[in-house]
mmCIF file of C-alpha atoms in Angstrom:
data_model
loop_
_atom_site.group_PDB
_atom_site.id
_atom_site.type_symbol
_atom_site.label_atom_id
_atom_site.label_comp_id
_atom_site.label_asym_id
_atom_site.label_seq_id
_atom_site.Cartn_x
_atom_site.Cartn_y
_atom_site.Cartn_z
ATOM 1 C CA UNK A 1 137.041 116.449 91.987
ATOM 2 C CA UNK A 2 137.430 112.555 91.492
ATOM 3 C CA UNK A 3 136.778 111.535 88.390
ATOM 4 C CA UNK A 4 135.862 108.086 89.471
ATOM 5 C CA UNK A 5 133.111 109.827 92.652
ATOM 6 C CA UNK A 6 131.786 112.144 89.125
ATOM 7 C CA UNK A 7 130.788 109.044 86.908
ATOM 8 C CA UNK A 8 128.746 108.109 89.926
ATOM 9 C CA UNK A 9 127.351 110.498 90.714
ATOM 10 C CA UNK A 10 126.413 110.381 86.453
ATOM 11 C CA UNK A 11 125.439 106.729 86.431
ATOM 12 C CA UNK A 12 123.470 107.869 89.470
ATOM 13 C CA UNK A 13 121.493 110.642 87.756
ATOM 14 C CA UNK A 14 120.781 108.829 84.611
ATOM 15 C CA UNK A 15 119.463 105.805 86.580
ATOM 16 C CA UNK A 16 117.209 107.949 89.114
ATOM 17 C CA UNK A 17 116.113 110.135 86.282
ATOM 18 C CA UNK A 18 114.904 106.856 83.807
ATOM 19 C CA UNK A 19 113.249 105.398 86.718
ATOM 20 C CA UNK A 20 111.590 108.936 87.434
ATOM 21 C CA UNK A 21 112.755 109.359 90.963
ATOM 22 C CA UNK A 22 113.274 112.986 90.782
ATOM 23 C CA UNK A 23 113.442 113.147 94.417
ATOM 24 C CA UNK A 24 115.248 110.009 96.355
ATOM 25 C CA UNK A 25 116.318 109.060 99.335
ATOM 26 C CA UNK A 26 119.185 106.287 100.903
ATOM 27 C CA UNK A 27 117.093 103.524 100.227
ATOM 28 C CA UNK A 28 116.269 104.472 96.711
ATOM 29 C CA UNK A 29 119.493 105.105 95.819
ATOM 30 C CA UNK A 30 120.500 101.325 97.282
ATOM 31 C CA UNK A 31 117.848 99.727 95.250
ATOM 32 C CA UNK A 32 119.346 101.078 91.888
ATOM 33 C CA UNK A 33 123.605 100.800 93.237
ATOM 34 C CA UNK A 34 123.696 97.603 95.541
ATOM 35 C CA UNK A 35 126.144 98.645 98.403
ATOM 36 C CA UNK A 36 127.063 99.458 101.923
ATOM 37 C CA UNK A 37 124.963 101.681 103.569
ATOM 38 C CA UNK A 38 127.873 103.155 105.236
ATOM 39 C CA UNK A 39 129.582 103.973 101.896
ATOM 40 C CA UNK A 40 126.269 105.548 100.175
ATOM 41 C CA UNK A 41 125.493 107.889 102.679
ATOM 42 C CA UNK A 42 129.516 109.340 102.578
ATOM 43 C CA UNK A 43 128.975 109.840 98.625
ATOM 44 C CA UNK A 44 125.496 111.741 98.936
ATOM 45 C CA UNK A 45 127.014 114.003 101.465
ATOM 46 C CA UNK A 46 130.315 114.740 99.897
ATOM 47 C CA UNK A 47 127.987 115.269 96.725
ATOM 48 C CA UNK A 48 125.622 117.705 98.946
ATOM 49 C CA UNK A 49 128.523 119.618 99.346
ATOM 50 C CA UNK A 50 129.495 119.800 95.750
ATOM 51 C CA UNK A 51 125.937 121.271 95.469
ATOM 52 C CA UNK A 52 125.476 117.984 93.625
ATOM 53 C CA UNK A 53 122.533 117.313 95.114
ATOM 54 C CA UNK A 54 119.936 119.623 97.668
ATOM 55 C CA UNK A 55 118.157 118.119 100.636
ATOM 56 C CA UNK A 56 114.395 118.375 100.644
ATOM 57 C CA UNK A 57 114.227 117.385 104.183
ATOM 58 C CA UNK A 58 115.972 115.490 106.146
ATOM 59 C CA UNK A 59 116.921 112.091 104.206
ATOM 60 C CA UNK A 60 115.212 113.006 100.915
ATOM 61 C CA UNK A 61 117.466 114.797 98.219
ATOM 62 C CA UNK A 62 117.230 116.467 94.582
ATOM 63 C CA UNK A 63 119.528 115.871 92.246
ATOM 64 C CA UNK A 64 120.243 119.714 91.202
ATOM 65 C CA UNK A 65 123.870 118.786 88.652
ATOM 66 C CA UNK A 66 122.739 118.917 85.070
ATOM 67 C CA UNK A 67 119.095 119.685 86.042
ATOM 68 C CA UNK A 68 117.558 121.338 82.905
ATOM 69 C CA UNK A 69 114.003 122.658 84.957
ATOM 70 C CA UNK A 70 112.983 122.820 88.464
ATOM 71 C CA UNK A 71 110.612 119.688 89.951
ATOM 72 C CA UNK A 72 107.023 120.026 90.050
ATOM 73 C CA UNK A 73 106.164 121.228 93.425
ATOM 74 C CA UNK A 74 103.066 118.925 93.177
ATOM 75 C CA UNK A 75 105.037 116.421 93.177
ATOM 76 C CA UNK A 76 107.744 117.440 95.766
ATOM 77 C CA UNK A 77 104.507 117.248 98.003
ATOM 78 C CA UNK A 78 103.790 113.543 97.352
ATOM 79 C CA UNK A 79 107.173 112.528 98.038
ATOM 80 C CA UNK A 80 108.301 114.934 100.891
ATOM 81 C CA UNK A 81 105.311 112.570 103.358
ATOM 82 C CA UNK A 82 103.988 109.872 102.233
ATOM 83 C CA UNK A 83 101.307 108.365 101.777
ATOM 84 C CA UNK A 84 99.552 111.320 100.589
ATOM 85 C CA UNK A 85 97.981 113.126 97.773
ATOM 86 C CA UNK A 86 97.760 116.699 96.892
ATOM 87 C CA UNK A 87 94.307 117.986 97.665
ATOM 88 C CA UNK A 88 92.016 120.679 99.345
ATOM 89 C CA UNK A 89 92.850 124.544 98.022
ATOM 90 C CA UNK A 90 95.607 123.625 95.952
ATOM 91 C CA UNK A 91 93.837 120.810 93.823
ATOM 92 C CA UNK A 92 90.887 123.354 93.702
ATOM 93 C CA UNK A 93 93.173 126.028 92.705
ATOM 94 C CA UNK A 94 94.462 123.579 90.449
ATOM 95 C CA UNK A 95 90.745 122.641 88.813
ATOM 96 C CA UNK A 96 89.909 126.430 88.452
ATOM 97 C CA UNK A 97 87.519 125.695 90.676
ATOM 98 C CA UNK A 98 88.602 128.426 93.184
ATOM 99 C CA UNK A 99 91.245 131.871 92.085
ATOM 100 C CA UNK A 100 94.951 130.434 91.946
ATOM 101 C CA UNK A 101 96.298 130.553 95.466
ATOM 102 C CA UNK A 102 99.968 131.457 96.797
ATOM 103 C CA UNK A 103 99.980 129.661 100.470
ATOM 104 C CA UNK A 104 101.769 126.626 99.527
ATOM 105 C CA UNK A 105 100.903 123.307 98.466
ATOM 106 C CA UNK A 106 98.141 121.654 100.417
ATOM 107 C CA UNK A 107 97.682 117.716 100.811
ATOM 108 C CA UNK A 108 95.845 114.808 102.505
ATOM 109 C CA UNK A 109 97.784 111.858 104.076
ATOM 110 C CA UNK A 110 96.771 109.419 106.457
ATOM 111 C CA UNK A 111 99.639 110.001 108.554
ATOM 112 C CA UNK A 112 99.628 112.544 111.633
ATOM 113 C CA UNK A 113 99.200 116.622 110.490
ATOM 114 C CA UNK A 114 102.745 118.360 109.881
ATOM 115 C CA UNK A 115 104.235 121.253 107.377
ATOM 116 C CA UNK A 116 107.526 121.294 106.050
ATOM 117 C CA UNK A 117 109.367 123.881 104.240
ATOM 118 C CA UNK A 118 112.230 124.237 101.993
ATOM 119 C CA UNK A 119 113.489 125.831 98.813
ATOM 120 C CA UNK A 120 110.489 125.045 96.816
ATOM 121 C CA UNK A 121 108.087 127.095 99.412
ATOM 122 C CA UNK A 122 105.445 125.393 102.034
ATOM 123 C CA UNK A 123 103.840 121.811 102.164
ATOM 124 C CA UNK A 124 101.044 121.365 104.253
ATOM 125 C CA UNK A 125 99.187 117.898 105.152
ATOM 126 C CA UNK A 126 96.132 117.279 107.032
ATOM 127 C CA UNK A 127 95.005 114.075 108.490
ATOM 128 C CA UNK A 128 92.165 112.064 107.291
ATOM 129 C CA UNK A 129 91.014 107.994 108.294
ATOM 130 C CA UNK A 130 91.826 105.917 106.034
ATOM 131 C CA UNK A 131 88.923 104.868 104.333
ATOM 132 C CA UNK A 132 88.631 108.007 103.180
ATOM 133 C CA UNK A 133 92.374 108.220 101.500
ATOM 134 C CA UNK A 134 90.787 107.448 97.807
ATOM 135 C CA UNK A 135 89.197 109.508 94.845
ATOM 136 C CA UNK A 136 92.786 110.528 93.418
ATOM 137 C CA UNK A 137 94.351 110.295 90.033
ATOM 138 C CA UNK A 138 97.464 110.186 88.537
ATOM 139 C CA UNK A 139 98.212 113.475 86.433
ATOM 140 C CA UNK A 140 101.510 114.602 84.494
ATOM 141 C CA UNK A 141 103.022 118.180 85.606
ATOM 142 C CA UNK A 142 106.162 119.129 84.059
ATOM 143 C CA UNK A 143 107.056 115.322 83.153
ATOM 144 C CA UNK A 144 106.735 114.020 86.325
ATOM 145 C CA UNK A 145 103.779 111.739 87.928
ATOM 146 C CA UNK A 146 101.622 113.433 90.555
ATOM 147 C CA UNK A 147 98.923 111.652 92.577
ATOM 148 C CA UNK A 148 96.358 115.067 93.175
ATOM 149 C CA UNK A 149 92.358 114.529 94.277
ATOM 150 C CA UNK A 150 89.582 114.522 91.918
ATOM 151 C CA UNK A 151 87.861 117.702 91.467
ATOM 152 C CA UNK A 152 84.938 116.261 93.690
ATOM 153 C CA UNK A 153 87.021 114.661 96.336
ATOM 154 C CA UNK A 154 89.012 118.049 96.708
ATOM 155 C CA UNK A 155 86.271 119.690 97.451
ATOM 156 C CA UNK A 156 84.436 116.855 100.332
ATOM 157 C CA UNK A 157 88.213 116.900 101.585
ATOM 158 C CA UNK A 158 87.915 121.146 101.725
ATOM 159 C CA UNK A 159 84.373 121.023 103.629
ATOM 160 C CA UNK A 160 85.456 118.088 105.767
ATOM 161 C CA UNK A 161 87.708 120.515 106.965
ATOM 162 C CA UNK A 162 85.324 123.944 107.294
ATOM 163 C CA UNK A 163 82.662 122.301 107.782
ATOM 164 C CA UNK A 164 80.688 126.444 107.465
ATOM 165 C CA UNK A 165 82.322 126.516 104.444
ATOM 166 C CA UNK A 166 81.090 129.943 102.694
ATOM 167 C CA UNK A 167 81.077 129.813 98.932
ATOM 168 C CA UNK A 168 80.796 133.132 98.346
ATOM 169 C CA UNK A 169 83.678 133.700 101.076
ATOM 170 C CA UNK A 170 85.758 131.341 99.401
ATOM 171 C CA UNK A 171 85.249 132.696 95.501
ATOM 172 C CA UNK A 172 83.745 129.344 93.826
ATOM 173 C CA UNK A 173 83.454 129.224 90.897
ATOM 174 C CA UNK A 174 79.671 127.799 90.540
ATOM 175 C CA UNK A 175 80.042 127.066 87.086
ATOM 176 C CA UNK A 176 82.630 124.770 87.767
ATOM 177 C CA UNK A 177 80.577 123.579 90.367
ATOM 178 C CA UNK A 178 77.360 122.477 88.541
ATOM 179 C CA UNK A 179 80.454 120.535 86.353
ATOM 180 C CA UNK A 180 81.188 118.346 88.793
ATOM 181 C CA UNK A 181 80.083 114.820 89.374
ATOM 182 C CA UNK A 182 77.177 115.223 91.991
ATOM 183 C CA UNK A 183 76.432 111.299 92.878
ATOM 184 C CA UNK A 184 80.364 111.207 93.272
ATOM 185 C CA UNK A 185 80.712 113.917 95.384
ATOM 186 C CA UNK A 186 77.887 112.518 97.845
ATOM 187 C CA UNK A 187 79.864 108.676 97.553
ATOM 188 C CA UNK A 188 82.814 110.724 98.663
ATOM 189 C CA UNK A 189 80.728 112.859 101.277
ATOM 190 C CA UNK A 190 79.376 109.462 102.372
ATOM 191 C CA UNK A 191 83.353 108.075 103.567
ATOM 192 C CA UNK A 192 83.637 110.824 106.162
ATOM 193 C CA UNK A 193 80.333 112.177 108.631
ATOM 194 C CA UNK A 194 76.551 113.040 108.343
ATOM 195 C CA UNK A 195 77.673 116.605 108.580
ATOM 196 C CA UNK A 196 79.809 116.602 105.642
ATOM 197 C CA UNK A 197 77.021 114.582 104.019
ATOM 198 C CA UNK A 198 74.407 117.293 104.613
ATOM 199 C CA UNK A 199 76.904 120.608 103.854
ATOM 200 C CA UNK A 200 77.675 118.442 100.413
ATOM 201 C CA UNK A 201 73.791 118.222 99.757
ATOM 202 C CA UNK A 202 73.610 122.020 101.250
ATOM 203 C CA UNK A 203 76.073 123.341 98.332
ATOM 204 C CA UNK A 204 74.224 122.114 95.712
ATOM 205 C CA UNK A 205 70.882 122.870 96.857
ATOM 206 C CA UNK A 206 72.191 126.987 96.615
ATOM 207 C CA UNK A 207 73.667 126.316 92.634
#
């Protein structure tokens, strides 16, 4: 090991880690160590194969050396495609608004459908126009920033998407239900078709 390629790789990992890039790719990495291209990409792979550092997918990498905890797969999912937000079973999952599911982590982008996988599990993203990308926060899990849907957009996002959406078929919790934000939930409804409109309206008509 050079001594000289391990301070780095240290200066590296202290600068990614204060700027709370917990994931990065080439281009991060440049913005925080000025240099050739060329030169960058030689260190991150002969670091990949110290098992320095883990790919995520292809051209986005986790620093694993002197990792204390794992990264939030929350927020694995807003950096593996991007734009996009975590959203749909997961975020309801996440609100207690449905039982805690096991199928991955489930998000909305603008960008064209896809799934990855790696090491962390499953990441699936579905495709929604763009004025419709909005009614997301910004929440902390496990010290790291994740964008994830409002309880009400989560759900619009879900029914945009099963439009016969069954309550009872999908375990709701209705007292989380009559919590949420009715007047936001139509505004929401409102960005995507009359359909979803009238199946929003339909839900609470049944609480």
């Amino acid at each position: 090991m050079n001594f000289i390629d391990y301070m780095k790789y240290i200066e590296l990992y202290n600068a990614l880690e204060t700027a709370g890039m917990y994931a990065f790719d080439i281009d991060d990495a440049l913005k925080l160590f000025p240099a050739d291209r060329k030169v960058v990409k030689q260190q991150i792979y002969y670091w990949k194969k110290l098992g320095w550092l883990k790919p995520l997918k292809k051209g986005l990498y986790e620093l694993l050396y002197l990792r204390k905890g794992q990264l939030s797969d929350l927020f694995i999912a807003n950096r593996l495609y991007e734009p996009s937000y975590v959203s749909l079973e997961t975020a309801l999952s996440y609100y207690s608004i449905i039982p805690e599911v096991a199928m991955g982590v489930t998000s909305i982008t603008t960008k064209p459908t896809r799934k990855f996988r790696n090491h962390y599990g499953f990441f699936a993203y579905k495709s929604i126009v763009e004025r419709a990308y909005t009614g997301y926060r910004i929440v902390d899990d496990r010290g790291q920033r994740v964008k994830i849907a409002e309880p009400e957009k989560a759900l619009v996002d879900y029914i945009y998407f099963d439009i016969e959406l069954d309550l009872d078929s999908l375990r709701v919790s209705r007292r989380k239900l009559k919590e949420l934000d009715r007047e936001r939930m139509i505004d929401y409804a409102s960005l995507f078709t009359k359909k979803v409109l009238s199946k929003v309206e339909e839900v609470y008509a049944h609480l």
